[in-house]
mmCIF file of C-alpha atoms in Angstrom:
data_model
loop_
_atom_site.group_PDB
_atom_site.id
_atom_site.type_symbol
_atom_site.label_atom_id
_atom_site.label_comp_id
_atom_site.label_asym_id
_atom_site.label_seq_id
_atom_site.Cartn_x
_atom_site.Cartn_y
_atom_site.Cartn_z
ATOM 1 C CA UNK D 1 33.811 4.270 -33.201
ATOM 2 C CA UNK D 2 31.453 1.354 -33.000
ATOM 3 C CA UNK D 3 28.928 0.320 -30.458
ATOM 4 C CA UNK D 4 29.660 -1.452 -27.227
ATOM 5 C CA UNK D 5 27.605 -4.360 -25.846
ATOM 6 C CA UNK D 6 28.190 -5.106 -22.165
ATOM 7 C CA UNK D 7 28.406 -8.661 -20.892
ATOM 8 C CA UNK D 8 24.962 -8.344 -19.233
ATOM 9 C CA UNK D 9 23.299 -8.023 -22.617
ATOM 10 C CA UNK D 10 21.850 -4.497 -22.114
ATOM 11 C CA UNK D 11 22.006 -2.256 -25.155
ATOM 12 C CA UNK D 12 24.284 0.719 -25.073
ATOM 13 C CA UNK D 13 25.576 3.426 -27.426
ATOM 14 C CA UNK D 14 28.869 5.212 -27.671
ATOM 15 C CA UNK D 15 28.895 8.971 -27.285
ATOM 16 C CA UNK D 16 32.296 10.536 -27.699
ATOM 17 C CA UNK D 17 34.627 9.005 -25.178
ATOM 18 C CA UNK D 18 31.921 7.859 -22.795
ATOM 19 C CA UNK D 19 29.544 4.902 -22.678
ATOM 20 C CA UNK D 20 25.861 5.912 -22.446
ATOM 21 C CA UNK D 21 23.373 3.268 -21.654
ATOM 22 C CA UNK D 22 20.336 3.327 -23.869
ATOM 23 C CA UNK D 23 18.147 1.727 -21.220
ATOM 24 C CA UNK D 24 18.496 1.026 -17.483
ATOM 25 C CA UNK D 25 20.053 -2.264 -16.525
ATOM 26 C CA UNK D 26 17.611 -5.060 -16.083
ATOM 27 C CA UNK D 27 18.636 -6.175 -12.604
ATOM 28 C CA UNK D 28 15.256 -6.952 -11.035
ATOM 29 C CA UNK D 29 13.389 -4.182 -9.368
ATOM 30 C CA UNK D 30 13.812 -0.738 -10.928
ATOM 31 C CA UNK D 31 12.232 1.281 -8.160
ATOM 32 C CA UNK D 32 13.846 4.569 -7.268
ATOM 33 C CA UNK D 33 15.303 4.887 -3.798
ATOM 34 C CA UNK D 34 12.523 7.114 -2.460
ATOM 35 C CA UNK D 35 9.783 5.010 -3.950
ATOM 36 C CA UNK D 36 11.457 1.855 -2.471
ATOM 37 C CA UNK D 37 11.705 3.432 1.030
ATOM 38 C CA UNK D 38 8.037 4.439 0.837
ATOM 39 C CA UNK D 39 7.153 0.947 -0.294
ATOM 40 C CA UNK D 40 8.814 -0.572 2.745
ATOM 41 C CA UNK D 41 7.118 2.000 5.079
ATOM 42 C CA UNK D 42 3.782 1.151 3.522
ATOM 43 C CA UNK D 43 4.328 -2.617 3.759
ATOM 44 C CA UNK D 44 5.466 -2.479 7.369
ATOM 45 C CA UNK D 45 2.490 -0.320 8.248
ATOM 46 C CA UNK D 46 -0.041 -2.694 6.680
ATOM 47 C CA UNK D 47 1.653 -5.750 8.227
ATOM 48 C CA UNK D 48 1.642 -4.120 11.654
ATOM 49 C CA UNK D 49 -1.969 -2.969 11.305
ATOM 50 C CA UNK D 50 -2.983 -6.435 10.182
ATOM 51 C CA UNK D 51 -1.216 -8.001 13.158
ATOM 52 C CA UNK D 52 -2.974 -5.438 15.425
ATOM 53 C CA UNK D 53 -6.381 -6.582 14.070
ATOM 54 C CA UNK D 54 -5.528 -10.091 15.266
ATOM 55 C CA UNK D 55 -3.878 -9.109 18.599
ATOM 56 C CA UNK D 56 -6.329 -6.364 19.647
ATOM 57 C CA UNK D 57 -9.631 -7.135 17.982
ATOM 58 C CA UNK D 58 -11.773 -5.270 20.615
ATOM 59 C CA UNK D 59 -10.541 -1.883 19.206
ATOM 60 C CA UNK D 60 -11.553 -2.813 15.691
ATOM 61 C CA UNK D 61 -14.869 -4.397 16.679
ATOM 62 C CA UNK D 62 -15.712 -1.134 18.627
ATOM 63 C CA UNK D 63 -15.293 1.046 15.492
ATOM 64 C CA UNK D 64 -17.225 -1.250 13.150
ATOM 65 C CA UNK D 65 -20.649 -0.080 12.038
ATOM 66 C CA UNK D 66 -23.225 -2.082 14.048
ATOM 67 C CA UNK D 67 -25.176 -3.188 10.996
ATOM 68 C CA UNK D 68 -22.292 -5.057 9.430
ATOM 69 C CA UNK D 69 -22.752 -8.874 9.675
ATOM 70 C CA UNK D 70 -20.117 -11.007 11.360
ATOM 71 C CA UNK D 71 -17.857 -8.295 12.742
ATOM 72 C CA UNK D 72 -15.439 -10.849 14.196
ATOM 73 C CA UNK D 73 -14.985 -12.456 10.822
ATOM 74 C CA UNK D 74 -14.712 -9.090 9.009
ATOM 75 C CA UNK D 75 -11.956 -8.083 11.492
ATOM 76 C CA UNK D 76 -10.127 -11.338 10.929
ATOM 77 C CA UNK D 77 -10.420 -11.159 7.118
ATOM 78 C CA UNK D 78 -9.287 -7.528 6.989
ATOM 79 C CA UNK D 79 -6.368 -8.149 9.322
ATOM 80 C CA UNK D 80 -5.188 -11.169 7.345
ATOM 81 C CA UNK D 81 -5.637 -9.251 4.079
ATOM 82 C CA UNK D 82 -3.469 -6.402 5.390
ATOM 83 C CA UNK D 83 -0.724 -8.800 6.352
ATOM 84 C CA UNK D 84 -0.825 -10.721 3.094
ATOM 85 C CA UNK D 85 -0.983 -7.634 0.906
ATOM 86 C CA UNK D 86 1.728 -5.957 2.949
ATOM 87 C CA UNK D 87 4.058 -8.860 2.227
ATOM 88 C CA UNK D 88 2.982 -9.217 -1.446
ATOM 89 C CA UNK D 89 3.519 -5.486 -2.203
ATOM 90 C CA UNK D 90 7.250 -6.083 -1.512
ATOM 91 C CA UNK D 91 7.583 -8.707 -4.212
ATOM 92 C CA UNK D 92 7.886 -7.202 -7.753
ATOM 93 C CA UNK D 93 5.962 -10.075 -9.312
ATOM 94 C CA UNK D 94 2.911 -9.529 -7.099
ATOM 95 C CA UNK D 95 3.314 -5.775 -6.455
ATOM 96 C CA UNK D 96 0.694 -4.553 -8.899
ATOM 97 C CA UNK D 97 -1.916 -7.089 -7.831
ATOM 98 C CA UNK D 98 -1.225 -6.386 -4.153
ATOM 99 C CA UNK D 99 -1.483 -2.593 -4.767
ATOM 100 C CA UNK D 100 -4.904 -3.094 -6.345
ATOM 101 C CA UNK D 101 -5.816 -5.357 -3.378
ATOM 102 C CA UNK D 102 -4.837 -2.625 -0.954
ATOM 103 C CA UNK D 103 -6.986 -0.103 -2.873
ATOM 104 C CA UNK D 104 -9.966 -2.500 -2.746
ATOM 105 C CA UNK D 105 -9.395 -3.035 1.042
ATOM 106 C CA UNK D 106 -9.211 0.726 1.659
ATOM 107 C CA UNK D 107 -12.468 1.246 -0.168
ATOM 108 C CA UNK D 108 -14.044 -1.698 1.712
ATOM 109 C CA UNK D 109 -13.155 -0.188 5.105
ATOM 110 C CA UNK D 110 -14.229 3.314 4.221
ATOM 111 C CA UNK D 111 -17.774 2.819 5.768
ATOM 112 C CA UNK D 112 -16.104 2.045 9.128
ATOM 113 C CA UNK D 113 -14.061 5.232 8.867
ATOM 114 C CA UNK D 114 -17.237 7.175 7.964
ATOM 115 C CA UNK D 115 -18.948 5.628 11.019
ATOM 116 C CA UNK D 116 -15.978 6.570 13.294
ATOM 117 C CA UNK D 117 -16.025 10.219 11.949
ATOM 118 C CA UNK D 118 -19.872 10.663 12.064
ATOM 119 C CA UNK D 119 -20.597 8.919 15.379
ATOM 120 C CA UNK D 120 -17.372 10.045 17.187
ATOM 121 C CA UNK D 121 -16.442 6.378 17.771
ATOM 122 C CA UNK D 122 -13.525 5.421 19.939
ATOM 123 C CA UNK D 123 -12.471 2.112 21.628
ATOM 124 C CA UNK D 124 -15.433 2.525 24.007
ATOM 125 C CA UNK D 125 -17.922 2.757 21.168
ATOM 126 C CA UNK D 126 -19.942 5.764 19.881
ATOM 127 C CA UNK D 127 -19.357 9.025 21.680
ATOM 128 C CA UNK D 128 -15.985 7.997 23.066
ATOM 129 C CA UNK D 129 -13.759 9.087 20.173
ATOM 130 C CA UNK D 130 -11.416 11.914 19.582
ATOM 131 C CA UNK D 131 -14.092 14.331 18.264
ATOM 132 C CA UNK D 132 -13.167 16.258 15.169
ATOM 133 C CA UNK D 133 -9.836 14.527 15.077
ATOM 134 C CA UNK D 134 -11.706 11.467 13.822
ATOM 135 C CA UNK D 135 -12.377 13.394 10.603
ATOM 136 C CA UNK D 136 -8.673 13.073 9.592
ATOM 137 C CA UNK D 137 -9.372 9.436 8.803
ATOM 138 C CA UNK D 138 -11.505 10.384 5.818
ATOM 139 C CA UNK D 139 -8.899 12.322 3.702
ATOM 140 C CA UNK D 140 -6.161 9.957 4.858
ATOM 141 C CA UNK D 141 -8.056 7.182 3.162
ATOM 142 C CA UNK D 142 -7.698 9.076 -0.098
ATOM 143 C CA UNK D 143 -3.960 9.605 0.455
ATOM 144 C CA UNK D 144 -3.502 5.934 1.201
ATOM 145 C CA UNK D 145 -5.413 4.959 -1.963
ATOM 146 C CA UNK D 146 -3.150 7.273 -4.076
ATOM 147 C CA UNK D 147 -0.055 5.898 -2.281
ATOM 148 C CA UNK D 148 -1.067 2.276 -3.183
ATOM 149 C CA UNK D 149 -2.045 3.339 -6.763
ATOM 150 C CA UNK D 150 1.490 4.616 -7.217
ATOM 151 C CA UNK D 151 2.673 1.018 -7.124
ATOM 152 C CA UNK D 152 0.286 -0.038 -9.900
ATOM 153 C CA UNK D 153 2.098 2.254 -12.397
ATOM 154 C CA UNK D 154 5.186 1.095 -14.315
ATOM 155 C CA UNK D 155 8.397 2.718 -13.015
ATOM 156 C CA UNK D 156 9.130 5.988 -14.804
ATOM 157 C CA UNK D 157 5.533 6.555 -15.901
ATOM 158 C CA UNK D 158 4.077 9.940 -14.851
ATOM 159 C CA UNK D 159 1.381 9.625 -12.153
#
């Protein structure tokens, strides 16, 4: 028996009595279901966090290291970056760039998370935080970087 070429132009081969595609159909975004669900969770989390930077700046200003210049501007920029990158991570054409942007943002805010952990910073400033629970922010930063990095890899490539 000969080969079969579907109307969509994707290459296929014939194996016995069944049609076996030689490559996945090219219908846009090839993300697996789990990866797509996690992508949406990540995007919504960044968009919500970014919005929260703008709606509740006092919380973020309280946890910023005191020696950083222009804390109001840094809060505004990081909030807007989270919103934009959270939206752009959803679009396949901008996904890789947005993922690298999120990684850069997570690295940029790491000093604030170190400050929170080392100085026990809460919304009332140093000494008002959740104590040792603040330490969870540090390894979570690594998890979030790996999560974003996952979207820089082509689908099907081992991480």
